[in-house]
mmCIF file of C-alpha atoms in Angstrom:
data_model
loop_
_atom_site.group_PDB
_atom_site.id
_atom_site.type_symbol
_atom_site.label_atom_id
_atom_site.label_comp_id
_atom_site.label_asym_id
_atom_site.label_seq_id
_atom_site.Cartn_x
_atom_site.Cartn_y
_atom_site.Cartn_z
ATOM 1 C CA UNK A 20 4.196 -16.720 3.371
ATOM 2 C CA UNK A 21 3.128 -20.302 1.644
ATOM 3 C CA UNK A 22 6.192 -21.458 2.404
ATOM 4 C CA UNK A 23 5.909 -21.107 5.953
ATOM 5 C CA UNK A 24 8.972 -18.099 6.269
ATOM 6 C CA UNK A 25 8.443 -14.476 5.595
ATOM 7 C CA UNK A 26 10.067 -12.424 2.785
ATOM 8 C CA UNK A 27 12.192 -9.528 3.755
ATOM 9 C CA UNK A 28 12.402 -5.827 2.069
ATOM 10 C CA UNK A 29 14.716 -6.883 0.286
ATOM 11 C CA UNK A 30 12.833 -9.384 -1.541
ATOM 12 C CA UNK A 31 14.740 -11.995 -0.173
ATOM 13 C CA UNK A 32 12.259 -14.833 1.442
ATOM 14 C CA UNK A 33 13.298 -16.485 4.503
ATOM 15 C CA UNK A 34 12.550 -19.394 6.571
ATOM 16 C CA UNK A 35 11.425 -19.782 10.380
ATOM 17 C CA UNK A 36 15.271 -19.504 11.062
ATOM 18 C CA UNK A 37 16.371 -16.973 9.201
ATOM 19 C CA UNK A 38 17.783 -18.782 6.390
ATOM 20 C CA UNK A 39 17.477 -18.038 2.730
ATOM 21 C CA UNK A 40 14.847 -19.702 0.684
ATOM 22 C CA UNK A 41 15.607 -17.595 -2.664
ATOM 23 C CA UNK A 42 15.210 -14.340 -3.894
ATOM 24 C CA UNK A 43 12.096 -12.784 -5.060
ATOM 25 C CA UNK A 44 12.758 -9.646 -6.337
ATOM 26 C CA UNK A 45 16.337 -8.139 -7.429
ATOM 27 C CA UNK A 46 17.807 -5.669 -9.494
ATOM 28 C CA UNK A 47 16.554 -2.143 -8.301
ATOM 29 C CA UNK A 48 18.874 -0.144 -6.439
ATOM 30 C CA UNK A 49 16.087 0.485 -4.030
ATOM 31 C CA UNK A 50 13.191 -2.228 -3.034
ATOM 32 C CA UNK A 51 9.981 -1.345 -0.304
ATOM 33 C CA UNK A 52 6.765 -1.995 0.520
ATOM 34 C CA UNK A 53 6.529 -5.591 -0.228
ATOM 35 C CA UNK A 54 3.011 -6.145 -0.208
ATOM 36 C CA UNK A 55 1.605 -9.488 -0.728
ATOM 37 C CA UNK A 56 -1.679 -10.697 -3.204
ATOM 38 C CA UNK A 57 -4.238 -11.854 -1.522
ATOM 39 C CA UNK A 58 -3.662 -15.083 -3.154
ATOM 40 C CA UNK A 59 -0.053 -15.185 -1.887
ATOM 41 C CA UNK A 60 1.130 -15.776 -5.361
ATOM 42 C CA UNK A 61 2.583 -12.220 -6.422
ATOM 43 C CA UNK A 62 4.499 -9.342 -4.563
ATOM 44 C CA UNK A 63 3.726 -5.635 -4.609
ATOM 45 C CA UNK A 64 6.641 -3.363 -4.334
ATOM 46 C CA UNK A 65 8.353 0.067 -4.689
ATOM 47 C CA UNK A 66 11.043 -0.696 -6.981
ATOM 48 C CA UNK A 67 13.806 1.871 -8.419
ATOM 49 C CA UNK A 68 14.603 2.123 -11.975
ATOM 50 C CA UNK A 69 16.427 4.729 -13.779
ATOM 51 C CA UNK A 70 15.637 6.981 -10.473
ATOM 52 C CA UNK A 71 12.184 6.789 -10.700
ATOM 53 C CA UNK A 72 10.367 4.991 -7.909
ATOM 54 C CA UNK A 73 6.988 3.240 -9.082
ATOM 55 C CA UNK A 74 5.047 0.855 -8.071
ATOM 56 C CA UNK A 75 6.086 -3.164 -9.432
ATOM 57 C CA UNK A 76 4.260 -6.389 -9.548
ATOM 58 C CA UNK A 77 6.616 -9.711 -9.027
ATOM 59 C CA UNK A 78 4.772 -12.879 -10.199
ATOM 60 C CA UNK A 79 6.418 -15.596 -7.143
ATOM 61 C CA UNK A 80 5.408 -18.819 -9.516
ATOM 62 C CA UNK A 81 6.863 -17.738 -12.610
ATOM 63 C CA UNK A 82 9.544 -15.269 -11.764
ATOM 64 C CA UNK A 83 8.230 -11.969 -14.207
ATOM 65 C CA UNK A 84 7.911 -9.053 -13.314
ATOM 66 C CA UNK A 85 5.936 -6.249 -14.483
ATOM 67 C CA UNK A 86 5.749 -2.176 -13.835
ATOM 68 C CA UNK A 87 2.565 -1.113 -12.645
ATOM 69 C CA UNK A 88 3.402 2.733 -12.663
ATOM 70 C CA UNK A 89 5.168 5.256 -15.280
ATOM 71 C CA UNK A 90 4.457 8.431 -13.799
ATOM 72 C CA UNK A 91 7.495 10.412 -12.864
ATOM 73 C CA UNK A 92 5.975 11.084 -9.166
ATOM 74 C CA UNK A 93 7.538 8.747 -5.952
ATOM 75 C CA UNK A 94 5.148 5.732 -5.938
ATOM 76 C CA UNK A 95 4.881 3.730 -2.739
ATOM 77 C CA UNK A 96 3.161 2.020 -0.612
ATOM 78 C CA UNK A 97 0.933 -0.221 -2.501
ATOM 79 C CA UNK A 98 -1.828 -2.297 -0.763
ATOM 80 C CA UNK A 99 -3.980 -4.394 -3.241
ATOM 81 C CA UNK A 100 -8.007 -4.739 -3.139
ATOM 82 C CA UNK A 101 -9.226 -7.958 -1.005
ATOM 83 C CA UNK A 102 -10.236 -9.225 -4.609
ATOM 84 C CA UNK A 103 -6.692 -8.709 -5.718
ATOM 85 C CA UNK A 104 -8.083 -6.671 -8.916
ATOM 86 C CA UNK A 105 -6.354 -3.648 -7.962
ATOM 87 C CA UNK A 106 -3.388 -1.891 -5.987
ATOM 88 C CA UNK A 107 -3.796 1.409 -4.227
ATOM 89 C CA UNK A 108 -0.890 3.370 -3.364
ATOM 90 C CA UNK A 109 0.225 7.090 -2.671
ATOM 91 C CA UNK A 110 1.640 9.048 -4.849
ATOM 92 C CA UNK A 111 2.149 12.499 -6.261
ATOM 93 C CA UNK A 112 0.919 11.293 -9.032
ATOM 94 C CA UNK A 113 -1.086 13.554 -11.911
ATOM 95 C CA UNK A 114 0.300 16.828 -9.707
ATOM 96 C CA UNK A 115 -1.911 16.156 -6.947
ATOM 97 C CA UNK A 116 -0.050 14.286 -3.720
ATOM 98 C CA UNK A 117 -2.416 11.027 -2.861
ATOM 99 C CA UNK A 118 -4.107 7.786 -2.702
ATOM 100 C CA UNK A 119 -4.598 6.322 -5.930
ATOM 101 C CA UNK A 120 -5.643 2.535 -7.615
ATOM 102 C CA UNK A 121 -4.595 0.869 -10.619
ATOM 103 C CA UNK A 122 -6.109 -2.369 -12.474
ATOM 104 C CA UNK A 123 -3.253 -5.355 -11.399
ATOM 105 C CA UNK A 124 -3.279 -6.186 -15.023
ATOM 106 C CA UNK A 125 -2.285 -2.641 -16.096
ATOM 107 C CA UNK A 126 -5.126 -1.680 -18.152
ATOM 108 C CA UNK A 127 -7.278 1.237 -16.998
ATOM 109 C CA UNK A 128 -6.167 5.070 -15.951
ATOM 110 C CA UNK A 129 -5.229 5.813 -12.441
ATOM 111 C CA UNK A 130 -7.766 6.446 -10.347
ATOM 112 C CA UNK A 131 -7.382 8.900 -7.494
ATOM 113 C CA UNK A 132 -9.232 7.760 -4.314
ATOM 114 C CA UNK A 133 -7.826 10.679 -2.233
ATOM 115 C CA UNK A 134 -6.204 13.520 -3.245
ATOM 116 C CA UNK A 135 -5.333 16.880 -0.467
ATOM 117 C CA UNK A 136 -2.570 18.983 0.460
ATOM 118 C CA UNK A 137 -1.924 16.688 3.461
ATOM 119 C CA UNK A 138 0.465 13.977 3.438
ATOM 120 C CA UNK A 139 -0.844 10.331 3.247
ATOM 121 C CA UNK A 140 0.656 7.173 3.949
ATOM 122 C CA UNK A 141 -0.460 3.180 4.086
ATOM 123 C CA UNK A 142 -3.729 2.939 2.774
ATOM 124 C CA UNK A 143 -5.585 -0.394 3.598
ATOM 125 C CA UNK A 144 -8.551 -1.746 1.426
ATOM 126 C CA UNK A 145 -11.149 -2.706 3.671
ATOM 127 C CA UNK A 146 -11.848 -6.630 3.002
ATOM 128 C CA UNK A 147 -15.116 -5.689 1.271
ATOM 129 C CA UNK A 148 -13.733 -3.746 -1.300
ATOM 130 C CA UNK A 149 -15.785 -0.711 -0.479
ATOM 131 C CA UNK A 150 -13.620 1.929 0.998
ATOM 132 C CA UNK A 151 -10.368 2.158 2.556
ATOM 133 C CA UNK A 152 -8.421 3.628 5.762
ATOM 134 C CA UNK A 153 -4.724 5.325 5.574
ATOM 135 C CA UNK A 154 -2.777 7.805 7.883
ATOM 136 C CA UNK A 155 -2.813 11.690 7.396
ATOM 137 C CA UNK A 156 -0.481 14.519 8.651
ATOM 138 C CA UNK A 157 -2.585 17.176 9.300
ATOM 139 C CA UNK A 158 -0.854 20.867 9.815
ATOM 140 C CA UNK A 159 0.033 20.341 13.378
ATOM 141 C CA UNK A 160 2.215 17.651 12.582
ATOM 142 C CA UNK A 161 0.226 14.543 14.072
ATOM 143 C CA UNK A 162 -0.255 11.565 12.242
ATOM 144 C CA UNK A 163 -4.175 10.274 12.644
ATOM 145 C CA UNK A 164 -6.381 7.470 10.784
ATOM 146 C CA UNK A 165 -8.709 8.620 8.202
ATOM 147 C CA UNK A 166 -11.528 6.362 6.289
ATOM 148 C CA UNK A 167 -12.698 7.127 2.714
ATOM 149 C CA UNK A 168 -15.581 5.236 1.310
ATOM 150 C CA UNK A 169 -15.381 4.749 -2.633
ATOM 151 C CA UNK A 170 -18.716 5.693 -3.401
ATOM 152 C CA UNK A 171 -19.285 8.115 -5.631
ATOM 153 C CA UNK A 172 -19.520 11.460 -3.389
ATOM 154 C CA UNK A 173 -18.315 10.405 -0.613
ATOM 155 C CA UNK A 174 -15.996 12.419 1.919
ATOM 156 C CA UNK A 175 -12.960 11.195 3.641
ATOM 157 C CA UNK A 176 -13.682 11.150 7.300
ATOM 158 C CA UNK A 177 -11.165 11.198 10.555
ATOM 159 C CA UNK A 178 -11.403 7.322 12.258
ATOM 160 C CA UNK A 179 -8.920 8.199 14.958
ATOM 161 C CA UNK A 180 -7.542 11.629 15.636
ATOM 162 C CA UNK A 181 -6.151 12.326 19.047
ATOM 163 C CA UNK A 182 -3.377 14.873 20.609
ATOM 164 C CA UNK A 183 -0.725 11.463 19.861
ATOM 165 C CA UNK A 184 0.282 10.099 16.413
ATOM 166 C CA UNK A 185 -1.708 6.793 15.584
ATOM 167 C CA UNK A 186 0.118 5.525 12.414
ATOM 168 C CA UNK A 187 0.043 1.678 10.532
ATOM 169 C CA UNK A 188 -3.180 0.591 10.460
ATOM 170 C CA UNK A 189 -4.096 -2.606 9.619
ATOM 171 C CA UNK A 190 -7.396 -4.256 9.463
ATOM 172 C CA UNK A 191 -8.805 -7.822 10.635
ATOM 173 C CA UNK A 192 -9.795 -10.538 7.878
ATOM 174 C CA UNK A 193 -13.519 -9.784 9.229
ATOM 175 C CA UNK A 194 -13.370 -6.067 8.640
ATOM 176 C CA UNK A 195 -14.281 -5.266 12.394
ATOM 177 C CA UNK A 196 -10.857 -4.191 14.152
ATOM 178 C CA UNK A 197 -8.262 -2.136 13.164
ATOM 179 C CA UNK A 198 -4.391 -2.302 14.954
ATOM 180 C CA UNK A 199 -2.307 0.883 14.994
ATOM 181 C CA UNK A 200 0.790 2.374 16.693
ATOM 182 C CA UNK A 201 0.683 4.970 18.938
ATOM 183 C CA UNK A 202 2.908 7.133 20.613
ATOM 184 C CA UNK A 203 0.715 7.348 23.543
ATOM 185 C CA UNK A 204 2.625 5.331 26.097
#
């Protein structure tokens, strides 16, 4: 956070001892996923409105907000592009459970980046733009790291797939590490 605190799910930003700076996002029964810009200067979040969950875009300098998403599918999640010129999320979107991106301005069709039968959680945009990593349940239950590149023709592949669940991944500045959770010990 710029302002040297951290913003809670709520939307409420915080300082180094817990107390309020001033709220950031309000008026959805529901808020989740914050998910900063790369730039620091807007929020990412699941917001509920009219009990539809979508994806929302908070503007922190001038206090607007816009909706991203429409679709009447659960939209979560969201994780935007290193560039900040797009949000990927998952979704049920179009009838097909997923990954999918949308332009941060709004214009532009969804684009699905992953679509299966499995269930997928957290992507992460590599920092290069060029592909991405997120967590799949496969059918015996476990939770393992998959990578996608966004080439045209490309095939998502597993990145970490063991007997225990490996789940949050989140990727260095540098693109060469990856930290996860496991429930191996």
């Amino acid at each position: 956070c710029r302002s040297g605190g951290w913003r809670a799910a709520d939307g409420s930003a915080l300082d180094r001892k817990g107390g309020l700076i001033k709220i950031v996002a309000s008026g959805y029964p529901l808020i989740r996923f914050p998910a900063f810009s790369p730039d620091g200067r807007q929020i990412a979040f699941m917001g509920v409105q009219d009990g539809n969950p979508d994806i929302w875009i908070q503007d922190l300098d001038r206090g607007t907000k816009t909706r991203l998403t429409v679709d009447p599918q659960t939209d979560k999640e969201p994780a935007w592009s290193a560039n900040g010129d797009y949000i990927s999320f998952t979704s049920g979107a179009i009838g097909n459970a997923g990954i999918y991106s949308k332009r941060t301005d709004g214009t532009g069709e969804l684009k699905p980046l992953v679509t299966n039968s499995e269930n997928l959680y957290g992507p992460e945009w590599l920092p290069d733009g060029k592909g991405l990593v997120y967590v799949s349940e496969n059918n015996s239950n476990r939770f393992a790291i998959w990578y996608t590149s966004l080439e045209n023709g490309s095939q998502p592949k597993a990145f970490l797939e063991t007997e225990f669940n490996v789940l949050g991944p989140s990727i260095s500045p540098d693109g060469r590490f990856i930290a996860f959770s496991s429930n191996e010990s």
